[in-house]
């Protein structure tokens, strides 16, 4: 009688080790790990904190034209401390894996640079047209105070940069999936400015390919 082959302990251990490598850790990916903890804290406070205080903090963190014109640095940094939709949003789930994967390959400082570059460029690319439209009389002055915050622009830049380090099949498959999702956002006219910011941020990440490939750490690319 021939028994069924059992899964070797080494195989199971290897699978668990691979899963652990995908998650942020304080030793290997400290930037992603610390940032994830910070976002978890702000998300919990946004959900359970005093509503008036939370609203005031979000208004002060918003990268709307009014804040960018008076305190641009504070607004740009503070807006990246919150997750629109909280920790259960798709952006929060993707953030945990994508940021850790990129940091594992190029290091924390460079990953932070990619994230911040996408966040800043996409924010300015969507808010400057608002300011110009208000000046031209095409939009009301209330548009200068749009509530705009979150990590999605930085995340899209990170996705774009990470794609350049993946094996070709996984690279183009992931970009195709992201492209379909972004196209759906563009077809939804509920917030066209934010929708255009996402592909802009993705293009920023793609533009980082030469830089991230030069500093890529040895390791798997799949």
mmCIF file of C-alpha atoms in Angstrom:
data_model
loop_
_atom_site.group_PDB
_atom_site.id
_atom_site.type_symbol
_atom_site.label_atom_id
_atom_site.label_comp_id
_atom_site.label_asym_id
_atom_site.label_seq_id
_atom_site.Cartn_x
_atom_site.Cartn_y
_atom_site.Cartn_z
ATOM 1 C CA UNK A 1 0.000 0.000 0.000
ATOM 2 C CA UNK A 2 1.424 3.361 -1.017
ATOM 3 C CA UNK A 3 0.752 6.207 1.356
ATOM 4 C CA UNK A 4 0.125 9.783 0.293
ATOM 5 C CA UNK A 5 3.257 11.915 0.204
ATOM 6 C CA UNK A 6 3.329 14.378 3.052
ATOM 7 C CA UNK A 7 4.406 17.961 2.730
ATOM 8 C CA UNK A 8 7.976 18.263 3.922
ATOM 9 C CA UNK A 9 8.534 20.533 6.937
ATOM 10 C CA UNK A 10 11.094 22.462 4.933
ATOM 11 C CA UNK A 11 8.550 23.241 2.235
ATOM 12 C CA UNK A 12 6.022 24.460 4.772
ATOM 13 C CA UNK A 13 8.693 26.494 6.517
ATOM 14 C CA UNK A 14 9.804 28.007 3.239
ATOM 15 C CA UNK A 15 6.258 29.075 2.437
ATOM 16 C CA UNK A 16 5.843 30.705 5.833
ATOM 17 C CA UNK A 17 9.191 32.419 5.477
ATOM 18 C CA UNK A 18 8.145 33.845 2.105
ATOM 19 C CA UNK A 19 4.904 35.176 3.594
ATOM 20 C CA UNK A 20 6.817 36.766 6.477
ATOM 21 C CA UNK A 21 9.131 38.488 4.003
ATOM 22 C CA UNK A 22 6.116 40.144 2.393
ATOM 23 C CA UNK A 23 5.121 41.829 5.653
ATOM 24 C CA UNK A 24 6.869 44.834 7.236
ATOM 25 C CA UNK A 25 9.251 44.002 10.059
ATOM 26 C CA UNK A 26 11.213 46.303 12.389
ATOM 27 C CA UNK A 27 14.494 44.578 11.541
ATOM 28 C CA UNK A 28 14.302 44.284 7.734
ATOM 29 C CA UNK A 29 11.874 47.028 6.675
ATOM 30 C CA UNK A 30 11.783 49.547 9.529
ATOM 31 C CA UNK A 31 10.378 52.405 7.445
ATOM 32 C CA UNK A 32 7.373 50.406 6.259
ATOM 33 C CA UNK A 33 6.875 48.909 9.715
ATOM 34 C CA UNK A 34 6.990 52.220 11.597
ATOM 35 C CA UNK A 35 4.872 53.990 8.988
ATOM 36 C CA UNK A 36 2.257 51.215 9.146
ATOM 37 C CA UNK A 37 2.077 51.546 12.937
ATOM 38 C CA UNK A 38 1.686 55.321 12.631
ATOM 39 C CA UNK A 39 -1.121 54.960 10.093
ATOM 40 C CA UNK A 40 -2.807 52.375 12.292
ATOM 41 C CA UNK A 41 -2.717 54.807 15.210
ATOM 42 C CA UNK A 42 -4.143 57.721 13.213
ATOM 43 C CA UNK A 43 -6.813 55.484 11.659
ATOM 44 C CA UNK A 44 -7.949 54.240 15.053
ATOM 45 C CA UNK A 45 -8.046 57.789 16.358
ATOM 46 C CA UNK A 46 -10.023 58.946 13.318
ATOM 47 C CA UNK A 47 -12.544 56.198 14.018
ATOM 48 C CA UNK A 48 -12.834 56.417 17.814
ATOM 49 C CA UNK A 49 -11.558 59.897 18.702
ATOM 50 C CA UNK A 50 -13.578 63.017 19.405
ATOM 51 C CA UNK A 51 -15.326 63.836 16.090
ATOM 52 C CA UNK A 52 -14.755 67.590 16.340
ATOM 53 C CA UNK A 53 -11.040 67.121 17.044
ATOM 54 C CA UNK A 54 -10.688 64.577 14.256
ATOM 55 C CA UNK A 55 -12.409 66.911 11.806
ATOM 56 C CA UNK A 56 -10.137 69.786 12.823
ATOM 57 C CA UNK A 57 -7.044 67.618 12.369
ATOM 58 C CA UNK A 58 -8.164 66.436 8.949
ATOM 59 C CA UNK A 59 -8.953 69.986 7.849
ATOM 60 C CA UNK A 60 -5.515 71.092 8.992
ATOM 61 C CA UNK A 61 -3.872 68.140 7.220
ATOM 62 C CA UNK A 62 -5.707 68.631 3.939
ATOM 63 C CA UNK A 63 -3.645 69.424 0.854
ATOM 64 C CA UNK A 64 -6.246 71.826 -0.500
ATOM 65 C CA UNK A 65 -5.210 75.057 -2.164
ATOM 66 C CA UNK A 66 -5.832 77.128 0.968
ATOM 67 C CA UNK A 67 -3.461 75.040 3.100
ATOM 68 C CA UNK A 68 -0.865 74.624 0.354
ATOM 69 C CA UNK A 69 -0.708 78.378 -0.162
ATOM 70 C CA UNK A 70 -0.132 79.151 3.530
ATOM 71 C CA UNK A 71 1.693 76.121 4.967
ATOM 72 C CA UNK A 72 2.702 73.832 2.094
ATOM 73 C CA UNK A 73 5.309 71.693 3.871
ATOM 74 C CA UNK A 74 3.087 70.963 6.867
ATOM 75 C CA UNK A 75 0.097 70.167 4.680
ATOM 76 C CA UNK A 76 2.063 67.809 2.417
ATOM 77 C CA UNK A 77 3.551 65.849 5.305
ATOM 78 C CA UNK A 78 0.461 65.859 7.536
ATOM 79 C CA UNK A 79 -1.828 64.680 4.739
ATOM 80 C CA UNK A 80 0.238 61.489 4.434
ATOM 81 C CA UNK A 81 -0.475 60.576 8.065
ATOM 82 C CA UNK A 82 -4.053 59.531 7.367
ATOM 83 C CA UNK A 83 -5.714 56.824 5.306
ATOM 84 C CA UNK A 84 -8.889 57.808 3.495
ATOM 85 C CA UNK A 85 -11.292 55.021 4.374
ATOM 86 C CA UNK A 86 -9.295 53.793 7.362
ATOM 87 C CA UNK A 87 -7.332 50.589 7.846
ATOM 88 C CA UNK A 88 -9.938 48.476 6.054
ATOM 89 C CA UNK A 89 -9.570 50.368 2.768
ATOM 90 C CA UNK A 90 -7.882 48.679 -0.221
ATOM 91 C CA UNK A 91 -5.122 51.302 -0.090
ATOM 92 C CA UNK A 92 -4.253 50.300 3.475
ATOM 93 C CA UNK A 93 -3.990 46.609 2.562
ATOM 94 C CA UNK A 94 -1.879 47.311 -0.524
ATOM 95 C CA UNK A 95 0.310 49.707 1.434
ATOM 96 C CA UNK A 96 1.437 47.011 3.879
ATOM 97 C CA UNK A 97 2.756 44.732 1.151
ATOM 98 C CA UNK A 98 3.928 47.168 -1.527
ATOM 99 C CA UNK A 99 5.937 49.504 0.696
ATOM 100 C CA UNK A 100 7.633 46.592 2.473
ATOM 101 C CA UNK A 101 8.452 44.909 -0.847
ATOM 102 C CA UNK A 102 10.079 48.029 -2.247
ATOM 103 C CA UNK A 103 11.997 48.757 0.947
ATOM 104 C CA UNK A 104 13.260 45.172 0.995
ATOM 105 C CA UNK A 105 14.810 45.810 -2.426
ATOM 106 C CA UNK A 106 16.102 49.396 -2.275
ATOM 107 C CA UNK A 107 16.166 50.377 1.403
ATOM 108 C CA UNK A 108 14.093 52.623 3.610
ATOM 109 C CA UNK A 109 15.393 56.075 2.682
ATOM 110 C CA UNK A 110 14.990 55.494 -1.042
ATOM 111 C CA UNK A 111 11.536 53.993 -0.548
ATOM 112 C CA UNK A 112 10.524 57.032 1.477
ATOM 113 C CA UNK A 113 11.870 59.229 -1.325
ATOM 114 C CA UNK A 114 9.786 57.462 -3.981
ATOM 115 C CA UNK A 115 6.675 57.644 -1.822
ATOM 116 C CA UNK A 116 7.147 61.321 -1.010
ATOM 117 C CA UNK A 117 7.970 62.242 -4.614
ATOM 118 C CA UNK A 118 4.762 60.664 -5.886
ATOM 119 C CA UNK A 119 2.740 62.210 -3.071
ATOM 120 C CA UNK A 120 4.065 65.722 -3.707
ATOM 121 C CA UNK A 121 4.050 65.694 -7.520
ATOM 122 C CA UNK A 122 0.549 64.250 -7.842
ATOM 123 C CA UNK A 123 -0.813 66.594 -5.172
ATOM 124 C CA UNK A 124 0.570 69.693 -6.875
ATOM 125 C CA UNK A 125 -0.522 68.425 -10.294
ATOM 126 C CA UNK A 126 -4.128 68.176 -9.083
ATOM 127 C CA UNK A 127 -4.330 71.229 -6.829
ATOM 128 C CA UNK A 128 -2.587 73.845 -8.999
ATOM 129 C CA UNK A 129 -5.276 73.498 -11.710
ATOM 130 C CA UNK A 130 -7.892 74.081 -9.005
ATOM 131 C CA UNK A 131 -6.214 77.323 -7.970
ATOM 132 C CA UNK A 132 -5.977 78.497 -11.576
ATOM 133 C CA UNK A 133 -9.616 77.583 -12.250
ATOM 134 C CA UNK A 134 -10.776 79.555 -9.221
ATOM 135 C CA UNK A 135 -8.727 82.568 -10.340
ATOM 136 C CA UNK A 136 -10.267 82.292 -13.804
ATOM 137 C CA UNK A 137 -13.766 82.083 -12.334
ATOM 138 C CA UNK A 138 -14.440 78.557 -13.563
ATOM 139 C CA UNK A 139 -14.710 77.131 -10.032
ATOM 140 C CA UNK A 140 -16.210 78.612 -6.860
ATOM 141 C CA UNK A 141 -13.960 79.743 -4.019
ATOM 142 C CA UNK A 142 -15.180 76.822 -1.930
ATOM 143 C CA UNK A 143 -12.993 74.636 -4.145
ATOM 144 C CA UNK A 144 -9.976 76.125 -2.383
ATOM 145 C CA UNK A 145 -11.002 74.204 0.739
ATOM 146 C CA UNK A 146 -11.480 70.680 -0.626
ATOM 147 C CA UNK A 147 -10.803 68.025 2.000
ATOM 148 C CA UNK A 148 -7.921 66.076 0.473
ATOM 149 C CA UNK A 149 -5.648 63.729 2.395
ATOM 150 C CA UNK A 150 -4.351 60.163 2.307
ATOM 151 C CA UNK A 151 -1.557 57.889 1.120
ATOM 152 C CA UNK A 152 -2.949 56.853 -2.260
ATOM 153 C CA UNK A 153 -0.684 59.086 -4.398
ATOM 154 C CA UNK A 154 2.455 57.925 -2.615
ATOM 155 C CA UNK A 155 1.270 54.334 -2.795
ATOM 156 C CA UNK A 156 0.744 54.564 -6.565
ATOM 157 C CA UNK A 157 4.281 55.886 -7.018
ATOM 158 C CA UNK A 158 5.577 53.000 -4.912
ATOM 159 C CA UNK A 159 3.635 50.509 -7.028
ATOM 160 C CA UNK A 160 5.108 51.982 -10.190
ATOM 161 C CA UNK A 161 8.667 51.870 -8.864
ATOM 162 C CA UNK A 162 8.301 48.323 -7.518
ATOM 163 C CA UNK A 163 7.018 47.083 -10.877
ATOM 164 C CA UNK A 164 10.371 47.942 -12.416
ATOM 165 C CA UNK A 165 12.073 45.432 -10.106
ATOM 166 C CA UNK A 166 9.742 42.505 -10.762
ATOM 167 C CA UNK A 167 10.099 39.708 -13.282
ATOM 168 C CA UNK A 168 8.622 40.722 -16.678
ATOM 169 C CA UNK A 169 5.416 38.653 -16.453
ATOM 170 C CA UNK A 170 4.588 39.842 -12.944
ATOM 171 C CA UNK A 171 5.615 43.395 -13.816
ATOM 172 C CA UNK A 172 3.302 43.823 -16.785
ATOM 173 C CA UNK A 173 0.469 41.854 -15.202
ATOM 174 C CA UNK A 174 0.483 44.049 -12.101
ATOM 175 C CA UNK A 175 0.657 47.227 -14.169
ATOM 176 C CA UNK A 176 -2.230 46.023 -16.332
ATOM 177 C CA UNK A 177 -4.385 45.344 -13.272
ATOM 178 C CA UNK A 178 -3.539 48.725 -11.761
ATOM 179 C CA UNK A 179 -4.213 50.383 -15.106
ATOM 180 C CA UNK A 180 -7.702 48.876 -15.276
ATOM 181 C CA UNK A 181 -8.479 50.053 -11.732
ATOM 182 C CA UNK A 182 -7.254 53.571 -12.462
ATOM 183 C CA UNK A 183 -9.279 53.695 -15.672
ATOM 184 C CA UNK A 184 -12.390 52.793 -13.692
ATOM 185 C CA UNK A 185 -11.626 55.647 -11.307
ATOM 186 C CA UNK A 186 -11.290 58.060 -14.213
ATOM 187 C CA UNK A 187 -14.673 56.973 -15.568
ATOM 188 C CA UNK A 188 -16.229 57.707 -12.179
ATOM 189 C CA UNK A 189 -16.633 61.488 -12.181
ATOM 190 C CA UNK A 190 -17.326 61.767 -8.436
ATOM 191 C CA UNK A 191 -13.782 63.097 -7.798
ATOM 192 C CA UNK A 192 -11.982 63.600 -11.128
ATOM 193 C CA UNK A 193 -9.052 65.520 -9.635
ATOM 194 C CA UNK A 194 -8.084 62.732 -7.266
ATOM 195 C CA UNK A 195 -8.650 60.199 -10.045
ATOM 196 C CA UNK A 196 -6.145 61.975 -12.318
ATOM 197 C CA UNK A 197 -3.671 62.195 -9.456
ATOM 198 C CA UNK A 198 -3.357 58.410 -9.260
ATOM 199 C CA UNK A 199 -2.070 57.798 -12.815
ATOM 200 C CA UNK A 200 0.216 60.817 -12.446
ATOM 201 C CA UNK A 201 1.688 59.283 -9.290
ATOM 202 C CA UNK A 202 2.038 55.924 -11.042
ATOM 203 C CA UNK A 203 3.975 57.608 -13.849
ATOM 204 C CA UNK A 204 6.262 59.169 -11.244
ATOM 205 C CA UNK A 205 7.012 55.670 -9.981
ATOM 206 C CA UNK A 206 7.685 54.410 -13.509
ATOM 207 C CA UNK A 207 10.078 57.309 -14.034
ATOM 208 C CA UNK A 208 12.034 56.048 -11.010
ATOM 209 C CA UNK A 209 12.923 52.734 -12.694
ATOM 210 C CA UNK A 210 16.480 53.720 -13.694
ATOM 211 C CA UNK A 211 17.236 54.932 -10.170
ATOM 212 C CA UNK A 212 15.741 51.986 -8.268
ATOM 213 C CA UNK A 213 17.337 49.445 -10.589
ATOM 214 C CA UNK A 214 20.771 50.901 -9.927
ATOM 215 C CA UNK A 215 20.414 50.502 -6.160
ATOM 216 C CA UNK A 216 18.448 47.237 -6.104
ATOM 217 C CA UNK A 217 19.610 44.869 -3.397
ATOM 218 C CA UNK A 218 20.396 41.269 -4.367
ATOM 219 C CA UNK A 219 17.362 39.066 -3.994
ATOM 220 C CA UNK A 220 14.318 37.589 -5.762
ATOM 221 C CA UNK A 221 12.595 39.711 -8.383
ATOM 222 C CA UNK A 222 9.413 37.656 -8.746
#
